[in-house]
Amino acid sequence: DYWAGCLKCTEHEKRIAALEARLEASERAREAAAQAAADEKAGRLCWEQTAGELQNQLGEMAFELEEKTRANADLKASMAELEEEMAGVMADRDEWREAAETAKADCVTLQERLSHKMEEMALLVEQLVMAQEDVRRLGNELEAVSYTHLRAHETPEHLVCRLLLEKKKKKQENNETIMMCENKKVYKE
């Protein structure tokens, strides 16, 4: 869109330049025609011409001048319209340029954030690799211990938990035994 706006600006600038050239050429042609007509008429002017002939010629020149003035006014109106349109295109171009600069700044910021996150991720991967090596090394150093050894290091809280779990397990086993016995009675009857 930005380049399309720029191309449109260029086209308008070319049209304005062409209109200005036409306006200048029209003014030069009008001046040259007026001078040539004046020179020609001055050269032909002689004492025999009557006042009526001079008035007719003057009327023709006034008519030509009026036509040239109208054409000049039309060219100026066209030029004013193009200048208005050009101003609108320039404003659009400035908006597009600002939007492009904002987008570029946002892109740079995102790239910086991405780079920072990539660095953080590289550090985390490094820490993970080191942790995996520590776990592997510790796994190789650990040895299996007996149930008796574990119970020797049992705290009072652990003892209470273990005893409650054992009690619950025995209760479940008793319930299962009762259920089995009842099932056998049902089968026998």
mmCIF file of C-alpha atoms in Angstrom:
data_model
loop_
_atom_site.group_PDB
_atom_site.id
_atom_site.type_symbol
_atom_site.label_atom_id
_atom_site.label_comp_id
_atom_site.label_asym_id
_atom_site.label_seq_id
_atom_site.Cartn_x
_atom_site.Cartn_y
_atom_site.Cartn_z
ATOM 1 C CA ASP A 1 0.000 0.000 0.000
ATOM 2 C CA TYR A 2 2.848 2.357 0.812
ATOM 3 C CA TRP A 3 4.479 1.892 -2.590
ATOM 4 C CA ALA A 4 1.096 2.157 -4.325
ATOM 5 C CA GLY A 5 0.597 5.500 -2.545
ATOM 6 C CA CYS A 6 4.073 6.638 -3.601
ATOM 7 C CA LEU A 7 3.364 5.660 -7.210
ATOM 8 C CA LYS A 8 0.088 7.558 -7.051
ATOM 9 C CA CYS A 9 1.986 10.600 -5.694
ATOM 10 C CA THR A 10 4.449 10.353 -8.572
ATOM 11 C CA GLU A 11 1.626 10.186 -11.096
ATOM 12 C CA HIS A 12 -0.017 13.249 -9.575
ATOM 13 C CA GLU A 13 3.284 15.129 -9.565
ATOM 14 C CA LYS A 14 3.736 14.306 -13.255
ATOM 15 C CA ARG A 15 0.196 15.462 -14.059
ATOM 16 C CA ILE A 16 0.717 18.704 -12.118
ATOM 17 C CA ALA A 17 4.020 19.319 -13.911
ATOM 18 C CA ALA A 18 2.332 18.676 -17.287
ATOM 19 C CA LEU A 19 -0.510 21.064 -16.417
ATOM 20 C CA GLU A 20 1.972 23.716 -15.291
ATOM 21 C CA ALA A 21 3.885 23.283 -18.554
ATOM 22 C CA ARG A 22 0.652 23.583 -20.541
ATOM 23 C CA LEU A 23 -0.294 26.690 -18.558
ATOM 24 C CA GLU A 24 3.088 28.294 -19.196
ATOM 25 C CA ALA A 25 2.945 27.340 -22.875
ATOM 26 C CA SER A 26 -0.572 28.760 -23.115
ATOM 27 C CA GLU A 27 0.515 32.023 -21.521
ATOM 28 C CA ARG A 28 3.598 32.270 -23.783
ATOM 29 C CA ALA A 29 1.476 31.468 -26.843
ATOM 30 C CA ARG A 30 -1.075 34.077 -25.835
ATOM 31 C CA GLU A 31 1.630 36.672 -25.293
ATOM 32 C CA ALA A 32 3.364 35.724 -28.551
ATOM 33 C CA ALA A 33 0.068 35.815 -30.440
ATOM 34 C CA ALA A 34 -0.804 39.164 -28.943
ATOM 35 C CA GLN A 35 2.664 40.525 -29.787
ATOM 36 C CA ALA A 36 2.585 39.072 -33.308
ATOM 37 C CA ALA A 37 -0.893 40.419 -33.883
ATOM 38 C CA ALA A 38 0.127 43.790 -32.543
ATOM 39 C CA ASP A 39 3.298 43.779 -34.706
ATOM 40 C CA GLU A 40 1.382 42.678 -37.781
ATOM 41 C CA LYS A 41 -1.367 45.155 -37.242
ATOM 42 C CA ALA A 42 1.109 47.873 -36.449
ATOM 43 C CA GLY A 43 2.986 47.050 -39.694
ATOM 44 C CA ARG A 44 -0.174 47.081 -41.781
ATOM 45 C CA LEU A 45 -1.552 50.012 -40.007
ATOM 46 C CA CYS A 46 -1.669 52.823 -42.346
ATOM 47 C CA TRP A 47 -3.398 56.086 -42.666
ATOM 48 C CA GLU A 48 -6.071 54.641 -44.950
ATOM 49 C CA GLN A 49 -7.583 52.320 -42.318
ATOM 50 C CA THR A 50 -10.723 53.558 -40.901
ATOM 51 C CA ALA A 51 -11.713 53.665 -37.291
ATOM 52 C CA GLY A 52 -14.288 50.893 -37.937
ATOM 53 C CA GLU A 53 -11.640 48.418 -39.154
ATOM 54 C CA LEU A 54 -9.510 49.106 -36.113
ATOM 55 C CA GLN A 55 -12.500 48.532 -33.823
ATOM 56 C CA ASN A 56 -13.280 45.198 -35.556
ATOM 57 C CA GLN A 57 -9.714 44.050 -35.123
ATOM 58 C CA LEU A 58 -9.731 45.159 -31.522
ATOM 59 C CA GLY A 59 -12.972 43.178 -30.920
ATOM 60 C CA GLU A 60 -11.407 40.032 -32.449
ATOM 61 C CA MET A 61 -8.357 40.419 -30.244
ATOM 62 C CA ALA A 62 -10.578 40.898 -27.171
ATOM 63 C CA PHE A 63 -12.512 37.723 -28.093
ATOM 64 C CA GLU A 64 -9.244 35.717 -28.455
ATOM 65 C CA LEU A 65 -8.002 37.123 -25.170
ATOM 66 C CA GLU A 66 -11.252 36.095 -23.458
ATOM 67 C CA GLU A 67 -10.957 32.519 -24.821
ATOM 68 C CA LYS A 68 -7.333 32.271 -23.674
ATOM 69 C CA THR A 69 -8.311 33.613 -20.242
ATOM 70 C CA ARG A 70 -11.091 30.982 -19.917
ATOM 71 C CA ALA A 71 -8.662 28.203 -20.929
ATOM 72 C CA ASN A 72 -6.158 29.545 -18.414
ATOM 73 C CA ALA A 73 -8.830 29.542 -15.654
ATOM 74 C CA ASP A 74 -9.800 25.939 -16.522
ATOM 75 C CA LEU A 75 -6.164 24.866 -16.306
ATOM 76 C CA LYS A 76 -5.787 26.595 -12.942
ATOM 77 C CA ALA A 77 -8.952 24.840 -11.629
ATOM 78 C CA SER A 78 -7.629 21.466 -12.810
ATOM 79 C CA MET A 79 -4.322 22.221 -11.161
ATOM 80 C CA ALA A 80 -6.050 23.150 -7.862
ATOM 81 C CA GLU A 81 -8.002 19.858 -7.921
ATOM 82 C CA LEU A 82 -4.807 17.907 -8.525
ATOM 83 C CA GLU A 83 -3.060 19.762 -5.721
ATOM 84 C CA GLU A 84 -5.924 18.840 -3.349
ATOM 85 C CA GLU A 85 -5.750 15.214 -4.414
ATOM 86 C CA MET A 86 -1.962 15.311 -4.062
ATOM 87 C CA ALA A 87 -2.289 16.664 -0.508
ATOM 88 C CA GLY A 88 -4.597 13.741 0.354
ATOM 89 C CA VAL A 89 -2.184 11.247 -1.157
ATOM 90 C CA MET A 90 0.728 12.817 0.734
ATOM 91 C CA ALA A 91 -1.227 12.558 4.005
ATOM 92 C CA ASP A 92 -1.987 8.893 3.271
ATOM 93 C CA ARG A 93 1.668 8.293 2.438
ATOM 94 C CA ASP A 94 2.728 9.831 5.749
ATOM 95 C CA GLU A 95 0.243 7.612 7.640
ATOM 96 C CA TRP A 96 1.515 4.517 5.800
ATOM 97 C CA ARG A 97 5.094 5.513 6.516
ATOM 98 C CA GLU A 98 4.319 5.926 10.237
ATOM 99 C CA ALA A 99 2.524 2.557 10.302
ATOM 100 C CA ALA A 100 5.492 0.909 8.585
ATOM 101 C CA GLU A 101 7.924 2.459 11.080
ATOM 102 C CA THR A 102 5.755 1.325 14.010
ATOM 103 C CA ALA A 103 5.568 -2.204 12.594
ATOM 104 C CA LYS A 104 9.339 -2.217 12.086
ATOM 105 C CA ALA A 105 9.918 -1.097 15.686
ATOM 106 C CA ASP A 106 7.497 -3.792 16.929
ATOM 107 C CA CYS A 107 9.353 -6.386 14.873
ATOM 108 C CA VAL A 108 12.699 -5.336 16.372
ATOM 109 C CA THR A 109 11.221 -5.518 19.875
ATOM 110 C CA LEU A 110 9.819 -9.000 19.220
ATOM 111 C CA GLN A 111 13.152 -10.156 17.820
ATOM 112 C CA GLU A 112 14.911 -8.893 20.941
ATOM 113 C CA ARG A 113 12.367 -10.652 23.179
ATOM 114 C CA LEU A 114 12.725 -13.848 21.161
ATOM 115 C CA SER A 115 16.511 -13.668 21.417
ATOM 116 C CA HIS A 116 16.243 -13.168 25.188
ATOM 117 C CA LYS A 117 13.842 -16.132 25.525
ATOM 118 C CA MET A 118 16.166 -18.284 23.400
ATOM 119 C CA GLU A 119 19.048 -17.429 25.752
ATOM 120 C CA GLU A 120 16.875 -18.306 28.775
ATOM 121 C CA MET A 121 15.881 -21.573 27.124
ATOM 122 C CA ALA A 122 19.525 -22.416 26.395
ATOM 123 C CA LEU A 123 20.351 -21.850 30.088
ATOM 124 C CA LEU A 124 17.421 -24.051 31.156
ATOM 125 C CA VAL A 125 18.520 -26.815 28.776
ATOM 126 C CA GLU A 126 22.031 -26.563 30.170
ATOM 127 C CA GLN A 127 20.685 -26.807 33.751
ATOM 128 C CA LEU A 128 18.503 -29.770 32.755
ATOM 129 C CA VAL A 129 21.466 -31.621 31.257
ATOM 130 C CA MET A 130 23.491 -30.963 34.412
ATOM 131 C CA ALA A 131 20.585 -32.167 36.598
ATOM 132 C CA GLN A 132 20.251 -35.341 34.504
ATOM 133 C CA GLU A 133 23.974 -35.999 34.927
ATOM 134 C CA ASP A 134 23.638 -35.476 38.698
ATOM 135 C CA VAL A 135 20.686 -37.898 38.843
ATOM 136 C CA ARG A 136 22.559 -40.484 36.787
ATOM 137 C CA ARG A 137 25.650 -40.112 39.003
ATOM 138 C CA LEU A 138 23.578 -40.349 42.195
ATOM 139 C CA GLY A 139 21.705 -43.370 40.820
ATOM 140 C CA ASN A 140 24.997 -45.149 40.290
ATOM 141 C CA GLU A 141 26.136 -44.299 43.835
ATOM 142 C CA LEU A 142 22.939 -45.470 45.608
ATOM 143 C CA GLU A 143 22.719 -48.965 46.990
ATOM 144 C CA ALA A 144 19.677 -50.989 47.963
ATOM 145 C CA VAL A 145 18.905 -51.198 51.699
ATOM 146 C CA SER A 146 16.909 -53.739 53.624
ATOM 147 C CA TYR A 147 13.462 -53.268 55.130
ATOM 148 C CA THR A 148 15.029 -53.722 58.576
ATOM 149 C CA HIS A 149 17.505 -50.923 57.844
ATOM 150 C CA LEU A 150 14.661 -48.609 56.817
ATOM 151 C CA ARG A 151 12.714 -49.415 59.991
ATOM 152 C CA ALA A 152 15.795 -48.648 62.056
ATOM 153 C CA HIS A 153 15.665 -45.031 60.786
ATOM 154 C CA GLU A 154 11.896 -44.708 61.170
ATOM 155 C CA THR A 155 10.652 -41.611 63.027
ATOM 156 C CA PRO A 156 7.674 -41.706 65.402
ATOM 157 C CA GLU A 157 5.480 -40.042 62.762
ATOM 158 C CA HIS A 158 6.471 -42.644 60.182
ATOM 159 C CA LEU A 159 5.758 -45.405 62.708
ATOM 160 C CA VAL A 160 2.225 -44.112 63.340
ATOM 161 C CA CYS A 161 1.511 -43.886 59.626
ATOM 162 C CA ARG A 162 2.884 -47.372 59.017
ATOM 163 C CA LEU A 163 0.883 -48.902 61.823
ATOM 164 C CA LEU A 164 -2.338 -47.222 60.645
ATOM 165 C CA LEU A 165 -1.742 -48.481 57.111
ATOM 166 C CA GLU A 166 -1.057 -52.005 58.383
ATOM 167 C CA LYS A 167 -4.252 -51.873 60.491
ATOM 168 C CA LYS A 168 -6.257 -50.749 57.476
ATOM 169 C CA LYS A 169 -4.711 -53.481 55.347
ATOM 170 C CA LYS A 170 -5.571 -56.167 57.950
ATOM 171 C CA LYS A 171 -9.135 -54.882 58.161
ATOM 172 C CA GLN A 172 -9.482 -55.116 54.373
ATOM 173 C CA GLU A 173 -8.010 -58.624 54.389
ATOM 174 C CA ASN A 174 -10.462 -59.673 57.162
ATOM 175 C CA ASN A 175 -13.394 -58.233 55.180
ATOM 176 C CA GLU A 176 -12.281 -60.162 52.130
ATOM 177 C CA THR A 177 -11.960 -63.360 54.144
ATOM 178 C CA ILE A 178 -15.451 -62.895 55.574
ATOM 179 C CA MET A 179 -16.837 -62.277 52.106
ATOM 180 C CA MET A 180 -15.176 -65.427 50.816
ATOM 181 C CA CYS A 181 -16.584 -67.459 53.655
ATOM 182 C CA GLU A 182 -20.078 -66.112 53.084
ATOM 183 C CA ASN A 183 -19.767 -66.875 49.403
ATOM 184 C CA LYS A 184 -18.794 -70.476 50.207
ATOM 185 C CA LYS A 185 -21.817 -70.843 52.495
ATOM 186 C CA VAL A 186 -24.082 -69.561 49.747
ATOM 187 C CA TYR A 187 -22.659 -72.121 47.329
ATOM 188 C CA LYS A 188 -23.108 -74.987 49.789
ATOM 189 C CA GLU A 189 -26.726 -74.196 50.486
#
